[in-house]
CSV table of C-alpha atoms in Angstrom, one decimal:
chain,number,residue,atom,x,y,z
A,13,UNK,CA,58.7,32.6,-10.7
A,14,UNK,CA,58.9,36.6,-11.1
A,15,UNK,CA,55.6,38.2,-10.0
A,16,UNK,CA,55.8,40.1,-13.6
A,17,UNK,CA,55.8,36.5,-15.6
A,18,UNK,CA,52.8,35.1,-13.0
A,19,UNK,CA,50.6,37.8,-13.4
A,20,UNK,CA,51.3,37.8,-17.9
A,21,UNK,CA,53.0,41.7,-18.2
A,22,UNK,CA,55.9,40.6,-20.1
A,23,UNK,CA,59.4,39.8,-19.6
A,24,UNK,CA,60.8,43.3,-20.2
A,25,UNK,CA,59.3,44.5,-16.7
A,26,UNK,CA,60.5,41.3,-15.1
A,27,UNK,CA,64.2,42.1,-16.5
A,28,UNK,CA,64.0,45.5,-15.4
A,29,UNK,CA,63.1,45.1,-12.1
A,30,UNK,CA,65.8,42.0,-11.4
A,31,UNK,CA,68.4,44.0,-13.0
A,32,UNK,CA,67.6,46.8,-10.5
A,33,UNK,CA,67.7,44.0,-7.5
A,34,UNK,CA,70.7,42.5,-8.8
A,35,UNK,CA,72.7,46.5,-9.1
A,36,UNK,CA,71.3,46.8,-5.4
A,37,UNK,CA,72.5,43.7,-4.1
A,38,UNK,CA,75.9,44.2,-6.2
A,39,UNK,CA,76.2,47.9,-4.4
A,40,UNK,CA,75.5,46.5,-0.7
A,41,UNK,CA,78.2,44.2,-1.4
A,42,UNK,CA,80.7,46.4,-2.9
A,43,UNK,CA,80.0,48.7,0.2
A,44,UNK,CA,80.3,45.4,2.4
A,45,UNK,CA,83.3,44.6,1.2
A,46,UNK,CA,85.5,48.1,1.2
A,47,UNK,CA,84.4,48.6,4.8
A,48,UNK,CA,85.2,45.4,5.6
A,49,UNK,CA,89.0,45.7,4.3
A,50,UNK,CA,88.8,49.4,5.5
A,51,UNK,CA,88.3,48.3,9.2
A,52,UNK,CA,91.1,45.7,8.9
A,53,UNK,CA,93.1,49.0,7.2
A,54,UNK,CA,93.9,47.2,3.9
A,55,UNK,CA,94.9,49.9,1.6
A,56,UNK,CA,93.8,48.9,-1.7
A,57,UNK,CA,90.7,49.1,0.2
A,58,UNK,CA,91.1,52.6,0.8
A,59,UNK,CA,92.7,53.8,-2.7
A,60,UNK,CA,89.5,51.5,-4.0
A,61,UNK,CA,87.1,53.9,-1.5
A,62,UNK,CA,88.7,57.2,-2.3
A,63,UNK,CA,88.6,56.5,-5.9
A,64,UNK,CA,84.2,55.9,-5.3
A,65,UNK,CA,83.8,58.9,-3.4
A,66,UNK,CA,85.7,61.2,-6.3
A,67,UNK,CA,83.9,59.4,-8.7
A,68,UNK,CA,81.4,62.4,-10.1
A,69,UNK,CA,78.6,58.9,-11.0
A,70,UNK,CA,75.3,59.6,-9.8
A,71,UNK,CA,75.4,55.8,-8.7
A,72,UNK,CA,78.8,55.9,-7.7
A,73,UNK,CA,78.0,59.2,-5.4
A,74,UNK,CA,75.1,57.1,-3.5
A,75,UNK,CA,77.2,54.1,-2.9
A,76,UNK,CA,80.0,56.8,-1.7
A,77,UNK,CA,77.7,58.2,0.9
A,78,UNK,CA,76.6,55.0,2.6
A,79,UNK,CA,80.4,53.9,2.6
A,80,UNK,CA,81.3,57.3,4.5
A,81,UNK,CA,78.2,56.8,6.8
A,82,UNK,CA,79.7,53.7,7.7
A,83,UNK,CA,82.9,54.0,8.0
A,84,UNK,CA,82.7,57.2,10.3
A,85,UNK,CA,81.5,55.1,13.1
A,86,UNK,CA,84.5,52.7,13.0
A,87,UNK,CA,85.6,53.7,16.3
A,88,UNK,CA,89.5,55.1,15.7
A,89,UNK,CA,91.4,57.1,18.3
A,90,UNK,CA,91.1,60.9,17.7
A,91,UNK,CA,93.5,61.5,14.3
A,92,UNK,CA,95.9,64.9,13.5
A,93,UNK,CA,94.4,66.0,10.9
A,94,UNK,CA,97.2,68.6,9.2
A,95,UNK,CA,96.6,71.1,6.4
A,96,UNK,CA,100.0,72.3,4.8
A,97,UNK,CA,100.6,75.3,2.3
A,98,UNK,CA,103.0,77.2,0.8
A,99,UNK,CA,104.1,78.9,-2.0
A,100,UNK,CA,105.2,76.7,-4.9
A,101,UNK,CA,109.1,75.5,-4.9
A,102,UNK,CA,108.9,75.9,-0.8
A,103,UNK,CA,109.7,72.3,-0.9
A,104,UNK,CA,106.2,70.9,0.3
A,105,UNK,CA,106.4,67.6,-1.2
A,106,UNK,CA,109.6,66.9,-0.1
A,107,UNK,CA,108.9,68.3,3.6
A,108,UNK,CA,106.0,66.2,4.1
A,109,UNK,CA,108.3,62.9,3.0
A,110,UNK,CA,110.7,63.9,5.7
A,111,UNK,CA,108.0,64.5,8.6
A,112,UNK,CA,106.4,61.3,7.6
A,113,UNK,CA,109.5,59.5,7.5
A,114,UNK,CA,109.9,60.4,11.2
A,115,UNK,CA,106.8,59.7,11.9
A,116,UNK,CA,106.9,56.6,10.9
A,117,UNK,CA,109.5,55.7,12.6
A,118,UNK,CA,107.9,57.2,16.0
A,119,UNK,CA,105.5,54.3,15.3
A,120,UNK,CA,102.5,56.3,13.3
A,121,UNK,CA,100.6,55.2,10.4
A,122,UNK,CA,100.5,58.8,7.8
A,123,UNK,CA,97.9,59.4,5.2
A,124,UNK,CA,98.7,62.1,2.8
A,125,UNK,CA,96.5,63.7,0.7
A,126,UNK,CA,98.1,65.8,-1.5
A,127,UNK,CA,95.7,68.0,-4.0
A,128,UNK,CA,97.1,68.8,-7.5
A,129,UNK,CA,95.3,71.6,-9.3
A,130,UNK,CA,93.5,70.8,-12.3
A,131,UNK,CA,93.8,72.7,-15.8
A,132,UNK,CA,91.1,74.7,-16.5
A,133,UNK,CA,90.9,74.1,-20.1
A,134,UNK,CA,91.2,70.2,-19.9
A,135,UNK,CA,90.5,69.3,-16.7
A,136,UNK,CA,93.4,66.9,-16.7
A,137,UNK,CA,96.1,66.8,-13.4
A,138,UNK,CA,99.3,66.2,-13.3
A,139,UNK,CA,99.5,64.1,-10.5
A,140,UNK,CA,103.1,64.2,-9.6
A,141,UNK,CA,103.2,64.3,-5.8
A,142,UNK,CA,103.7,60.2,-5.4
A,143,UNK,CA,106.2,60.3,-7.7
A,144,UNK,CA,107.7,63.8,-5.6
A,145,UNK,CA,107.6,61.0,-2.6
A,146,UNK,CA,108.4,57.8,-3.4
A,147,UNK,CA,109.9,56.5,0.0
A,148,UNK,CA,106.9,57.5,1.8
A,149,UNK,CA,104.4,55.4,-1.0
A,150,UNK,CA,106.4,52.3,-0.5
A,151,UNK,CA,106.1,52.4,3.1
A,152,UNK,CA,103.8,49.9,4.7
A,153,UNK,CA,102.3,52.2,7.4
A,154,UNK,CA,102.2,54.9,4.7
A,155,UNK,CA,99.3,56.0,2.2
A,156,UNK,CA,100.0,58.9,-0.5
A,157,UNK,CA,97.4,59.7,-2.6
A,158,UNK,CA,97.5,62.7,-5.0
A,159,UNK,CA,94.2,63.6,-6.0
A,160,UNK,CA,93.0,66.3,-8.6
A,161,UNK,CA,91.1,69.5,-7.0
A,162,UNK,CA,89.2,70.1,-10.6
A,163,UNK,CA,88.7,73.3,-10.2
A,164,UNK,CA,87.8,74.2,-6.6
A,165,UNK,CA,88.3,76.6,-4.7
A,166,UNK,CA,90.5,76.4,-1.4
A,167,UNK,CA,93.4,74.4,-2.9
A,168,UNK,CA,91.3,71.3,-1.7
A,169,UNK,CA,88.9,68.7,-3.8
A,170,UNK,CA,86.0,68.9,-2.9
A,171,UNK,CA,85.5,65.6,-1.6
A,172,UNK,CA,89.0,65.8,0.2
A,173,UNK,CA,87.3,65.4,3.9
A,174,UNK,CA,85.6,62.4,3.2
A,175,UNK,CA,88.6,61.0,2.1
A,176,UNK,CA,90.2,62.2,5.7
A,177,UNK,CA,87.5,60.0,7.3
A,178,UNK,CA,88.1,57.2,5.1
A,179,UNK,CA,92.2,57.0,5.7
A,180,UNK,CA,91.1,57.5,9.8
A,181,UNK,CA,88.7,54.6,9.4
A,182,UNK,CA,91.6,52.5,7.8
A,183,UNK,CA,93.6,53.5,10.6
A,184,UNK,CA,95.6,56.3,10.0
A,185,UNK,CA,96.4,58.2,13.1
A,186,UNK,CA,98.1,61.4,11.2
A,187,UNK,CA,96.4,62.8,8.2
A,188,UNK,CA,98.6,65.0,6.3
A,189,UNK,CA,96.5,67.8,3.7
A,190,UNK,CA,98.8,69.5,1.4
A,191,UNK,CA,97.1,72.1,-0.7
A,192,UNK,CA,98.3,73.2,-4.1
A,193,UNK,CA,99.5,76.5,-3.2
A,194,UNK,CA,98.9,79.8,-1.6
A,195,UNK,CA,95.9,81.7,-3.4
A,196,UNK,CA,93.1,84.0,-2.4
A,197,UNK,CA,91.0,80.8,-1.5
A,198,UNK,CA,93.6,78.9,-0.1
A,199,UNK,CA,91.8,79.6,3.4
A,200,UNK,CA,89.3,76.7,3.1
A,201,UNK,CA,91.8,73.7,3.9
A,202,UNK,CA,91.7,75.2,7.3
A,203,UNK,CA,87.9,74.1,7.7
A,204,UNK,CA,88.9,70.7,7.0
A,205,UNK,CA,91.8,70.0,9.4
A,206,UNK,CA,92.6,70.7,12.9
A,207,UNK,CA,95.9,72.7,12.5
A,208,UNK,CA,97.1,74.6,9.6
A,209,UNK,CA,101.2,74.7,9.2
A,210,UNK,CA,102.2,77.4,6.5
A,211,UNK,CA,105.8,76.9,5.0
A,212,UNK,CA,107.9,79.5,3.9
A,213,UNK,CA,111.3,80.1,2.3
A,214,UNK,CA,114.6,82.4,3.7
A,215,UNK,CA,115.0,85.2,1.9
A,216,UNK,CA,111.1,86.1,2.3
A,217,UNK,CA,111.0,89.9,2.4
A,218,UNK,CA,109.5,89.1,-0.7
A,219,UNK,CA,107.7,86.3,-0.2
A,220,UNK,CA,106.3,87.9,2.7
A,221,UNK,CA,104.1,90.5,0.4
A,222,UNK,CA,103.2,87.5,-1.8
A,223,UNK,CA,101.4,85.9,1.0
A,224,UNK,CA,98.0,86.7,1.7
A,225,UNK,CA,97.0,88.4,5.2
A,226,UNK,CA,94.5,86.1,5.4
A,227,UNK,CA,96.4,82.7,4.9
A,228,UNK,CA,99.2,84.2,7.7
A,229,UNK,CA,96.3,85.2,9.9
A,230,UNK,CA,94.8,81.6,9.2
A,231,UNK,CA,98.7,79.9,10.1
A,232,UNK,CA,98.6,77.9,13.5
A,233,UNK,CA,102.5,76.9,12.7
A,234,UNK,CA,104.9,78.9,10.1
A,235,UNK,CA,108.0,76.8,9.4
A,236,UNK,CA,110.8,78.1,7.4
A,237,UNK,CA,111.7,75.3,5.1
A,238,UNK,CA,115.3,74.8,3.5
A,239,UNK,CA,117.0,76.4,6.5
A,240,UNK,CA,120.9,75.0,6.2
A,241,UNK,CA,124.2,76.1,4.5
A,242,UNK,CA,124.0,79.1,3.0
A,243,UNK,CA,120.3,80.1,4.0
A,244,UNK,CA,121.0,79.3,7.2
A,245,UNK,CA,121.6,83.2,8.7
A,246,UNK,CA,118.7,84.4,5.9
A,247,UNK,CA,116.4,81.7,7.3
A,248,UNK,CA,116.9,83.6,10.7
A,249,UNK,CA,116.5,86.5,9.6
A,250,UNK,CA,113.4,86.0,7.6
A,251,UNK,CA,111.7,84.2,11.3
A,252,UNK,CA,112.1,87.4,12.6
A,253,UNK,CA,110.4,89.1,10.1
A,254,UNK,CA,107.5,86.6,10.1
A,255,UNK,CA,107.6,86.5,14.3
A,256,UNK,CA,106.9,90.9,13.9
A,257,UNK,CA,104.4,89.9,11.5
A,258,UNK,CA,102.3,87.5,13.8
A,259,UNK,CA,102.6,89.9,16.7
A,260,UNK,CA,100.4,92.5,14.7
A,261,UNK,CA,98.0,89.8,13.9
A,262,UNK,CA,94.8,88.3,16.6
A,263,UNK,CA,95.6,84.6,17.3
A,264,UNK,CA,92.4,82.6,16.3
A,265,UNK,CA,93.2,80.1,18.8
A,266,UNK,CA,92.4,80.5,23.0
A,267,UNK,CA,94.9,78.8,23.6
A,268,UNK,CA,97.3,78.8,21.5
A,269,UNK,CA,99.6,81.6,19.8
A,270,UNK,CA,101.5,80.6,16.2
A,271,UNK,CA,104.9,79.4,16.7
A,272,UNK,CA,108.0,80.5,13.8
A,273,UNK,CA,110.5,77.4,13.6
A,274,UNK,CA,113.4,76.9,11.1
A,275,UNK,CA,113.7,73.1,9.5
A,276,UNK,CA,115.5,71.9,6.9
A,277,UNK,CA,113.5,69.0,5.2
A,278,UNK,CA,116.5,68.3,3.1
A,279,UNK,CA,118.9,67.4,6.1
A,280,UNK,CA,116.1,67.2,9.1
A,281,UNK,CA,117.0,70.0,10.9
A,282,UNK,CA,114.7,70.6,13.2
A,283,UNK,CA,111.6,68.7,12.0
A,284,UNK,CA,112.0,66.9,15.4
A,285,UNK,CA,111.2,70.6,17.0
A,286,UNK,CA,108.7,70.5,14.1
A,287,UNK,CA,106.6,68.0,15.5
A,288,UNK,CA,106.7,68.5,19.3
A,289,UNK,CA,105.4,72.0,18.3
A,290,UNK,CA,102.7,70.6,16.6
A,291,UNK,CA,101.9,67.9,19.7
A,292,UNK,CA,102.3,71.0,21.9
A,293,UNK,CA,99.8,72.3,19.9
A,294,UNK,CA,97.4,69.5,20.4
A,295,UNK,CA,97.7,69.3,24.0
A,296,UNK,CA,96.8,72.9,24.4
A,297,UNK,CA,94.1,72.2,21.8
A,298,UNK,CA,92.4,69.4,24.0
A,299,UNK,CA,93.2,70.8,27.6
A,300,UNK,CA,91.4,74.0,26.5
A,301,UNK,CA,88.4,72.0,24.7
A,302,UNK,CA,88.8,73.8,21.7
A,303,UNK,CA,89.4,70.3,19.6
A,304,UNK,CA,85.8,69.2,20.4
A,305,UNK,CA,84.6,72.1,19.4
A,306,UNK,CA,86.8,72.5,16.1
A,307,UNK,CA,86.0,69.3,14.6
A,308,UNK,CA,82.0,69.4,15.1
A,309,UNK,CA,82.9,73.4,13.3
A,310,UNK,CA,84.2,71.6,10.4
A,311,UNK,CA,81.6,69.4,10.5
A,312,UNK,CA,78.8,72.3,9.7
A,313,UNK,CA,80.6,74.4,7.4
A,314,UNK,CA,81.1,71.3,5.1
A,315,UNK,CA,78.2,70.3,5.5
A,316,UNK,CA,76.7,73.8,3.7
A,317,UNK,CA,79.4,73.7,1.5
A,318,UNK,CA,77.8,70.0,0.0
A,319,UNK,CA,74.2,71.8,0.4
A,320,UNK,CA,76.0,74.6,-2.4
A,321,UNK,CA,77.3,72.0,-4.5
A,322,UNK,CA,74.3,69.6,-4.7
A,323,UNK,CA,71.9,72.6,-5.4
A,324,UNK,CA,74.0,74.4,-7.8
A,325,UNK,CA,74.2,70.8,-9.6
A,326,UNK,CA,70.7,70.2,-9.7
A,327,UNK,CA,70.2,73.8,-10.9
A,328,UNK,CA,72.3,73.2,-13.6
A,329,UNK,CA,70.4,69.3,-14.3
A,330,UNK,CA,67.0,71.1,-14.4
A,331,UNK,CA,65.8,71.7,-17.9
A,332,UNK,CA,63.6,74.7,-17.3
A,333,UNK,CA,66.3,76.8,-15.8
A,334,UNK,CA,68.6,75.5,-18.1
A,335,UNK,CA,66.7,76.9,-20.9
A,336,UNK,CA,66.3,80.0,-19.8
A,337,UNK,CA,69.6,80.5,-18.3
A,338,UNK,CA,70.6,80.3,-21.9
A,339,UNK,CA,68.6,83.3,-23.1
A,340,UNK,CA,69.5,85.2,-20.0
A,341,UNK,CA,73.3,84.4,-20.5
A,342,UNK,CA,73.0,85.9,-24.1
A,343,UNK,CA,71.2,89.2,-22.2
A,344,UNK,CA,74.1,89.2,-19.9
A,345,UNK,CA,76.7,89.2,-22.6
A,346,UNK,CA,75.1,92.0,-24.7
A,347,UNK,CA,74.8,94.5,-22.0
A,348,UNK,CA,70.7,94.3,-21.8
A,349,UNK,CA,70.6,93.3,-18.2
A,350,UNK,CA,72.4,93.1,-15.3
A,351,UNK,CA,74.2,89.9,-14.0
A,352,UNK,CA,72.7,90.0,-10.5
A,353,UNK,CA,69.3,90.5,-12.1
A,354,UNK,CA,69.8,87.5,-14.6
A,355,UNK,CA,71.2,85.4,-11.4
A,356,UNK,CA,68.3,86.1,-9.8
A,357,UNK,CA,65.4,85.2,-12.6
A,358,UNK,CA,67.5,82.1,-13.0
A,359,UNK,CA,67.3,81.0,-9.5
A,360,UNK,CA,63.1,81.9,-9.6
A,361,UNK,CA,62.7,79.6,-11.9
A,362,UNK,CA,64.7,76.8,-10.5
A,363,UNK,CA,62.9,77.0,-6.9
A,364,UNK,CA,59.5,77.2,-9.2
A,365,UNK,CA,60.3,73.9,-11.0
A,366,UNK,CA,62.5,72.3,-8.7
């Protein structure tokens, strides 16, 4: 019998506290169970583990953390983890199909993880990249899954690297990251993945100055897509271009200075040269020691960028400074004080009553 019922307190109590066992118990197990067919790299598995960890649930949050914590010490040989970017109608989507058709074919298992921006008004995604790649989702050593960014910044969810350990876990050894386009924060898929590949179109003399310094300075690989027929002498001409632009710019690498290569992702020029670039790449990465030291760098920057999150979230969960953030936020709008000041009154009273 309960200890509540023994002791006379009522039944209420008694329910309460062996529906709280019972959601415990049901938790482990759900966690039990996904690592489980993670580790045997069952994909509905995984789509069932991604879909927990972008869950924004408070409950579903904490059972997202211990499956991560888990599945992170599933020992797995050392992944590619690749961030591609672009400008939209470079032919992303459909580059990514072909280099994973490849590399499927080379005998790798690819993960894609392509991040769809989110309207700002409804928060609703389109979602179309599975559809944009439909020979790569029915492959059996493939997983596409097109998630929405909702809002953040970097072209990449928020919860996008857990979902890079989770596919790695399941097996994956080539993690593909395609971002939803070139912005001003575009920069922070390159803090998530080990090599950052930058596609461009012929013809870029323009498309050159609607790049930001800071995503070329950032590229590790530039490929100009949709070089064949008649782009084929532009597409050359527009890697020269590109090659004088890198040469003004400070490699971030030791060891490694960006390679310019023509493809064509709708005939596969070139995507063979493609990828021994990007294993060339790797090798140089490891020999030098720069990989170690690149992943456990991702590691801490993502690790403050969760410490932002969860304390903005709380901030905005705690009553107090929710109260007076709306009186402030009416001073802000009238001109009476500064927002800086306002920020800062706001944050007082948060780290007063946390």
């Amino acid at each position: 019998m309960c200890a509540f019922v023994a002791s006379g307190r009522g039944l209420t109590p008694c329910i309460e506290f062996c529906m709280g066992q019972t959601r415990h118990s049901s938790s482990l197990r759900t966690v039990e169970a996904l690592v489980a067919g993670i580790r045997q790299g069952d994909r509905a598995s995984l789509a069932r583990g991604i879909t927990l960890v972008e869950s924004t649930r408070s409950d579903h949050q904490q059972e997202a953390r211990k499956l991560v914590s888990e599945c992170i010490k599933i020992p797995r040989p050392c992944s590619l983890r690749i961030g591609l970017t672009g400008t939209p109608g470079v032919g992303k989507s459909t580059f990514i199909e072909s280099l994973g058709m490849r590399l499927l074919q080379k005998g790798h298992r690819v993960s894609v993880l392509a991040v769809d921006p989110s309207s700002t008004r409804s928060g609703g995604s389109i979602l179309g990249d599975k559809t944009r790649m439909q020979e790569l989702s029915a492959a059996s050593n493939a997983y596409v899954r097109p998630s929405p960014n909702r809002g953040s910044l970097g072209g990449v969810a928020r919860n996008t690297l857990d979902s890079i350990i989770l596919t790695e876990a399941c097996g994956f050894d080539v993690c593909l990251v395609e971002t939803v386009g070139v912005g001003q924060s575009e920069t922070m898929v390159s803090d998530m993945v080990d090599m950052f590949v930058l596609l461009m179109q012929p013809g870029s003399g323009d498309e050159l100055q609607g790049v930001k310094r800071g995503i070329m300075e950032l590229a590790d690989l530039v490929v100009v897509n949709k070089a064949d027929g008649a782009m084929e002498l532009a597409a050359k001409l527009t890697r020269s271009e590109i090659v004088n632009a890198l040469h003004l710019m400070i490699p971030r690498r030791e060891s490694w200075s960006p390679k310019v290569v023509r493809a064509s992702a709708a005939t596969g020029y070139n995507l063979d040269r493609v990828w021994s670039t990007v294993l060339h790449y790797f090798d140089k990465l490891e020999k030098s020691g720069e990989w170690d030291a690149l992943r456990a760098d991702q590691r801490r920057k993502w690790m403050w960028r969760e410490v932002s999150h969860l304390l903005l979230a709380r901030l905005d969960r705690n009553p107090a400074s929710h109260k007076i953030a709306q009186l402030l936020e009416a001073d802000v709008l009238n001109g009476s004080i500064p927002p800086g000041v306002a920020a800062e009154q706001i944050v007082s009273k948060f780290l007063s009553n946390p």
